[in-house]
Each structure stands twice: as C-alpha cells, then as structure tokens.
Amino acid sequence: MISMTMMMGLAYGINSYRSEKLRNTAVRLETAPVRKTQILFGNFLGELAVQVLALIILMLVSQFIFGVQWGEYGIFIFAIFLSLGIFSVFLGMSLDIFSNGNSAIAGASTIIVNIFAFIGGAYFPMISPTVQKFSPIGWANISSREILYNHDLSAMIIPITMNLGMTFILLLLVLFVQKRRRA
C-alpha cells in the first residue's frame, strides 16, 4: 500500500499546474518576475512535501497499528519509498507539461498507476519476480523485502538509482521543452 500511495504522486504532479490554471494563479505567475524553473521547483517541492507527510504517516500507522517491524532498516526503506515519491510526482508534472495541460492525462494517470501496481505486485504477489522488475512499484517492493528479510542493504541501490535517474532525465527533458516553448 505504501508503494502504491507513493506512486499516486503521479496524479498530484499532474494536478499541480492544472489547479493553478483553474484558480487563475497561472496568469499571475507568468507575469511575475519569477523564472519558470522556480515555478516548476516550487510546485514540485510542495507536492513532494505532501508525499513525504503521507509516507511518514503510512510508515507510522503500519508500525504501530499493524505491527510492521521496520527495525533498524526503517530509514533505508523510507529512502526507497521517498525516491519513488520523487519520481512519481515529477513524472506527473512532466506528463502535464509535455501534453500542454491536456485533461485526458489526469484520467490516464489512474490507469498508469494501476498498471504499475498490478505489474509491481501491489494487489497480489506476482508469480514471477522478473515481471515485477518492469514497474517502479515492483522495484520498491522487491528491495524492501530484501532489506527487511535478508538484511541486504545493497538492494536499495537499484530502485533509488532508477527512480532518481529517471527523474533527472525527465527534468532535463522538461527544461528543454520549456526553453523551446519560450523561444
């Protein structure tokens, strides 16, 4: 559930710009002496703060109500889920920017999250761990299990690297697209 909730950051990222257009604050931001990158990072950090708060609440609830023993590895698992949250929020923002605010992307985000959740084993454990590796949710789930049950801290390298690496690639693409739109 935690990994699926972190992946729902996709919808939050998509709606970050959409809500500004609906509240008519986007026009004010475009006329203000603020760079688009500052607006981008401001929206990103705001949505990421919501994701971090949700992650903290979910980990605490799972520990104290459902008895999940994070043990000494809680901070490492937090880092894995945080990287998933960072990726999902920025993926949502990127999809909204690339689609020029197309409202169909908001509906498609739910489908994307459900596909990632199904492939990643969020609904039920997949028969093949190989299939789970095609989903960011699967990366988080596999590495969390490896850390908790096998005490293998090296399992966190792949999901964190993949999530942050894809976020960096998306950032470069977004900056390129915004620069081309200004020109």
mmCIF file of C-alpha atoms in Angstrom:
data_model
loop_
_atom_site.group_PDB
_atom_site.id
_atom_site.type_symbol
_atom_site.label_atom_id
_atom_site.label_comp_id
_atom_site.label_asym_id
_atom_site.label_seq_id
_atom_site.Cartn_x
_atom_site.Cartn_y
_atom_site.Cartn_z
ATOM 1 C CA MET A 1 0.000 0.000 0.000
ATOM 2 C CA ILE A 2 2.835 2.386 0.743
ATOM 3 C CA SER A 3 4.411 1.932 -2.663
ATOM 4 C CA MET A 4 1.066 2.387 -4.397
ATOM 5 C CA THR A 5 0.380 5.546 -2.392
ATOM 6 C CA MET A 6 3.784 6.907 -3.344
ATOM 7 C CA MET A 7 3.021 6.182 -6.989
ATOM 8 C CA MET A 8 -0.200 8.204 -6.647
ATOM 9 C CA GLY A 9 2.118 11.211 -6.597
ATOM 10 C CA LEU A 10 1.681 10.969 -10.353
ATOM 11 C CA ALA A 11 -1.829 12.391 -10.020
ATOM 12 C CA TYR A 12 -0.636 15.093 -7.616
ATOM 13 C CA GLY A 13 2.080 16.119 -10.041
ATOM 14 C CA ILE A 14 -0.368 16.343 -12.926
ATOM 15 C CA ASN A 15 -2.787 18.428 -10.887
ATOM 16 C CA SER A 16 -0.154 20.860 -9.601
ATOM 17 C CA TYR A 17 -0.261 23.012 -12.744
ATOM 18 C CA ARG A 18 -3.902 22.255 -13.500
ATOM 19 C CA SER A 19 -5.018 23.694 -10.144
ATOM 20 C CA GLU A 20 -3.123 26.909 -10.860
ATOM 21 C CA LYS A 21 -4.944 27.264 -14.168
ATOM 22 C CA LEU A 22 -8.306 26.649 -12.512
ATOM 23 C CA ARG A 23 -7.644 29.200 -9.755
ATOM 24 C CA ASN A 24 -6.275 31.686 -12.299
ATOM 25 C CA THR A 25 -2.961 31.942 -10.478
ATOM 26 C CA ALA A 26 -1.059 30.713 -13.534
ATOM 27 C CA VAL A 27 -1.568 34.070 -15.270
ATOM 28 C CA ARG A 28 -0.194 35.908 -12.237
ATOM 29 C CA LEU A 29 2.820 33.610 -12.080
ATOM 30 C CA GLU A 30 3.586 34.134 -15.769
ATOM 31 C CA THR A 31 3.557 37.918 -15.349
ATOM 32 C CA ALA A 32 5.512 37.873 -12.088
ATOM 33 C CA PRO A 33 9.291 38.322 -12.195
ATOM 34 C CA VAL A 34 9.797 34.623 -11.488
ATOM 35 C CA ARG A 35 11.511 32.142 -13.759
ATOM 36 C CA LYS A 36 9.586 29.090 -14.957
ATOM 37 C CA THR A 37 12.142 26.839 -13.323
ATOM 38 C CA GLN A 38 11.381 28.453 -9.969
ATOM 39 C CA ILE A 39 7.680 27.803 -10.501
ATOM 40 C CA LEU A 40 8.465 24.224 -11.512
ATOM 41 C CA PHE A 41 10.603 23.535 -8.451
ATOM 42 C CA GLY A 42 8.135 25.329 -6.149
ATOM 43 C CA ASN A 43 5.282 23.143 -7.359
ATOM 44 C CA PHE A 44 7.483 20.066 -7.163
ATOM 45 C CA LEU A 45 8.597 20.744 -3.592
ATOM 46 C CA GLY A 46 5.025 21.487 -2.493
ATOM 47 C CA GLU A 47 3.690 18.234 -3.914
ATOM 48 C CA LEU A 48 6.713 16.332 -2.606
ATOM 49 C CA ALA A 49 6.030 17.665 0.897
ATOM 50 C CA VAL A 50 2.561 16.114 0.721
ATOM 51 C CA GLN A 51 4.104 12.809 -0.384
ATOM 52 C CA VAL A 52 6.664 12.861 2.447
ATOM 53 C CA LEU A 53 3.944 13.548 5.005
ATOM 54 C CA ALA A 54 1.853 10.674 3.616
ATOM 55 C CA LEU A 55 4.892 8.388 3.708
ATOM 56 C CA ILE A 56 5.654 9.224 7.334
ATOM 57 C CA ILE A 57 2.028 8.674 8.361
ATOM 58 C CA LEU A 58 1.777 5.366 6.472
ATOM 59 C CA MET A 59 5.007 4.015 7.924
ATOM 60 C CA LEU A 60 3.998 5.003 11.461
ATOM 61 C CA VAL A 61 0.485 3.580 11.101
ATOM 62 C CA SER A 62 1.831 0.346 9.651
ATOM 63 C CA GLN A 63 4.293 0.037 12.506
ATOM 64 C CA PHE A 64 2.090 0.938 15.460
ATOM 65 C CA ILE A 65 -1.300 -0.340 14.304
ATOM 66 C CA PHE A 66 -0.456 -3.254 12.008
ATOM 67 C CA GLY A 67 2.758 -4.311 13.744
ATOM 68 C CA VAL A 68 5.171 -3.996 10.816
ATOM 69 C CA GLN A 69 8.671 -4.178 12.251
ATOM 70 C CA TRP A 70 10.812 -1.771 10.235
ATOM 71 C CA GLY A 71 13.570 -2.212 12.788
ATOM 72 C CA GLU A 72 16.925 -0.654 12.102
ATOM 73 C CA TYR A 73 16.156 -0.597 8.373
ATOM 74 C CA GLY A 74 13.283 1.875 8.550
ATOM 75 C CA ILE A 75 15.354 4.801 7.278
ATOM 76 C CA PHE A 76 16.561 2.792 4.278
ATOM 77 C CA ILE A 77 13.054 1.715 3.355
ATOM 78 C CA PHE A 78 11.927 5.317 3.831
ATOM 79 C CA ALA A 79 14.613 6.361 1.322
ATOM 80 C CA ILE A 80 13.374 3.794 -1.215
ATOM 81 C CA PHE A 81 9.770 4.955 -0.939
ATOM 82 C CA LEU A 82 10.853 8.609 -0.971
ATOM 83 C CA SER A 83 12.698 8.073 -4.254
ATOM 84 C CA LEU A 84 9.521 6.502 -5.653
ATOM 85 C CA GLY A 85 7.541 9.536 -4.488
ATOM 86 C CA ILE A 86 10.040 11.920 -6.094
ATOM 87 C CA PHE A 87 9.855 10.026 -9.374
ATOM 88 C CA SER A 88 6.074 9.802 -9.428
ATOM 89 C CA VAL A 89 5.485 13.486 -8.651
ATOM 90 C CA PHE A 90 7.932 14.613 -11.298
ATOM 91 C CA LEU A 91 6.582 12.098 -13.818
ATOM 92 C CA GLY A 92 3.131 13.598 -13.301
ATOM 93 C CA MET A 93 4.400 17.137 -13.706
ATOM 94 C CA SER A 94 6.316 16.106 -16.821
ATOM 95 C CA LEU A 95 3.292 14.443 -18.385
ATOM 96 C CA ASP A 96 1.231 17.574 -17.767
ATOM 97 C CA ILE A 97 3.910 19.797 -19.296
ATOM 98 C CA PHE A 98 4.503 17.522 -22.299
ATOM 99 C CA SER A 99 0.767 17.269 -23.011
ATOM 100 C CA ASN A 100 0.269 21.048 -22.694
ATOM 101 C CA GLY A 101 -2.268 20.565 -19.907
ATOM 102 C CA ASN A 102 -4.438 18.039 -21.732
ATOM 103 C CA SER A 103 -7.140 16.917 -19.297
ATOM 104 C CA ALA A 104 -7.018 13.337 -20.622
ATOM 105 C CA ILE A 105 -3.637 12.889 -18.919
ATOM 106 C CA ALA A 106 -5.293 13.210 -15.497
ATOM 107 C CA GLY A 107 -7.546 10.260 -16.297
ATOM 108 C CA ALA A 108 -4.708 8.303 -17.814
ATOM 109 C CA SER A 109 -2.669 8.731 -14.628
ATOM 110 C CA THR A 110 -5.038 6.447 -12.744
ATOM 111 C CA ILE A 111 -4.647 3.798 -15.415
ATOM 112 C CA ILE A 112 -0.849 4.161 -15.370
ATOM 113 C CA VAL A 113 -0.716 3.814 -11.577
ATOM 114 C CA ASN A 114 -2.953 0.742 -11.652
ATOM 115 C CA ILE A 115 -0.842 -0.908 -14.356
ATOM 116 C CA PHE A 116 2.337 -0.215 -12.383
ATOM 117 C CA ALA A 117 0.633 -1.549 -9.237
ATOM 118 C CA PHE A 118 -0.596 -4.712 -10.955
ATOM 119 C CA ILE A 119 2.762 -5.459 -12.569
ATOM 120 C CA GLY A 120 4.654 -4.493 -9.415
ATOM 121 C CA GLY A 121 2.700 -6.847 -7.195
ATOM 122 C CA ALA A 122 0.812 -4.283 -5.115
ATOM 123 C CA TYR A 123 -2.537 -6.080 -5.439
ATOM 124 C CA PHE A 124 -1.220 -9.599 -5.024
ATOM 125 C CA PRO A 125 2.250 -11.160 -5.203
ATOM 126 C CA MET A 126 3.267 -11.889 -8.753
ATOM 127 C CA ILE A 127 4.332 -15.368 -9.722
ATOM 128 C CA SER A 128 7.472 -14.108 -11.402
ATOM 129 C CA PRO A 129 9.779 -11.554 -9.753
ATOM 130 C CA THR A 130 11.054 -10.811 -13.256
ATOM 131 C CA VAL A 131 7.706 -9.238 -14.169
ATOM 132 C CA GLN A 132 7.834 -7.048 -11.049
ATOM 133 C CA LYS A 133 11.067 -5.505 -12.275
ATOM 134 C CA PHE A 134 9.145 -3.712 -15.038
ATOM 135 C CA SER A 135 7.418 -1.455 -12.507
ATOM 136 C CA PRO A 136 8.744 1.216 -10.125
ATOM 137 C CA ILE A 137 6.362 -0.203 -7.523
ATOM 138 C CA GLY A 138 7.948 -3.620 -8.054
ATOM 139 C CA TRP A 139 11.425 -2.174 -7.561
ATOM 140 C CA ALA A 140 10.366 -0.666 -4.236
ATOM 141 C CA ASN A 141 8.579 -3.807 -3.065
ATOM 142 C CA ILE A 142 11.380 -6.193 -4.011
ATOM 143 C CA SER A 143 14.094 -4.084 -2.424
ATOM 144 C CA SER A 144 12.042 -3.525 0.751
ATOM 145 C CA ARG A 145 11.575 -7.264 1.158
ATOM 146 C CA GLU A 146 15.271 -7.897 0.508
ATOM 147 C CA ILE A 147 16.254 -5.360 3.145
ATOM 148 C CA LEU A 148 13.744 -6.498 5.766
ATOM 149 C CA TYR A 149 14.046 -10.263 5.400
ATOM 150 C CA ASN A 150 17.546 -10.812 4.007
ATOM 151 C CA HIS A 151 19.242 -7.766 5.573
ATOM 152 C CA ASP A 152 20.663 -6.879 2.149
ATOM 153 C CA LEU A 153 21.224 -3.120 2.091
ATOM 154 C CA SER A 154 22.636 -3.276 -1.429
ATOM 155 C CA ALA A 155 19.073 -3.976 -2.647
ATOM 156 C CA MET A 156 18.226 -0.301 -2.192
ATOM 157 C CA ILE A 157 20.759 0.865 -4.783
ATOM 158 C CA ILE A 158 18.798 -0.196 -7.882
ATOM 159 C CA PRO A 159 15.394 1.359 -7.054
ATOM 160 C CA ILE A 160 16.839 4.600 -5.744
ATOM 161 C CA THR A 161 19.214 4.928 -8.706
ATOM 162 C CA MET A 162 16.499 4.098 -11.227
ATOM 163 C CA ASN A 163 13.915 6.443 -9.684
ATOM 164 C CA LEU A 164 16.274 9.385 -9.270
ATOM 165 C CA GLY A 165 17.930 8.735 -12.639
ATOM 166 C CA MET A 166 14.607 8.779 -14.464
ATOM 167 C CA THR A 167 13.618 11.904 -12.527
ATOM 168 C CA PHE A 168 16.826 13.611 -13.669
ATOM 169 C CA ILE A 169 16.196 12.602 -17.299
ATOM 170 C CA LEU A 170 12.642 13.947 -17.074
ATOM 171 C CA LEU A 171 13.979 17.166 -15.551
ATOM 172 C CA LEU A 172 16.339 17.651 -18.478
ATOM 173 C CA LEU A 173 13.513 16.984 -20.948
ATOM 174 C CA VAL A 174 11.170 19.410 -19.166
ATOM 175 C CA LEU A 175 13.813 22.142 -19.114
ATOM 176 C CA PHE A 176 14.476 21.547 -22.820
ATOM 177 C CA VAL A 177 10.765 21.694 -23.694
ATOM 178 C CA GLN A 178 10.213 24.853 -21.640
ATOM 179 C CA LYS A 179 13.231 26.512 -23.230
ATOM 180 C CA ARG A 180 11.941 25.664 -26.724
ATOM 181 C CA ARG A 181 8.457 26.990 -25.892
ATOM 182 C CA ARG A 182 9.920 30.301 -24.737
ATOM 183 C CA ALA A 183 11.934 30.664 -27.957
#
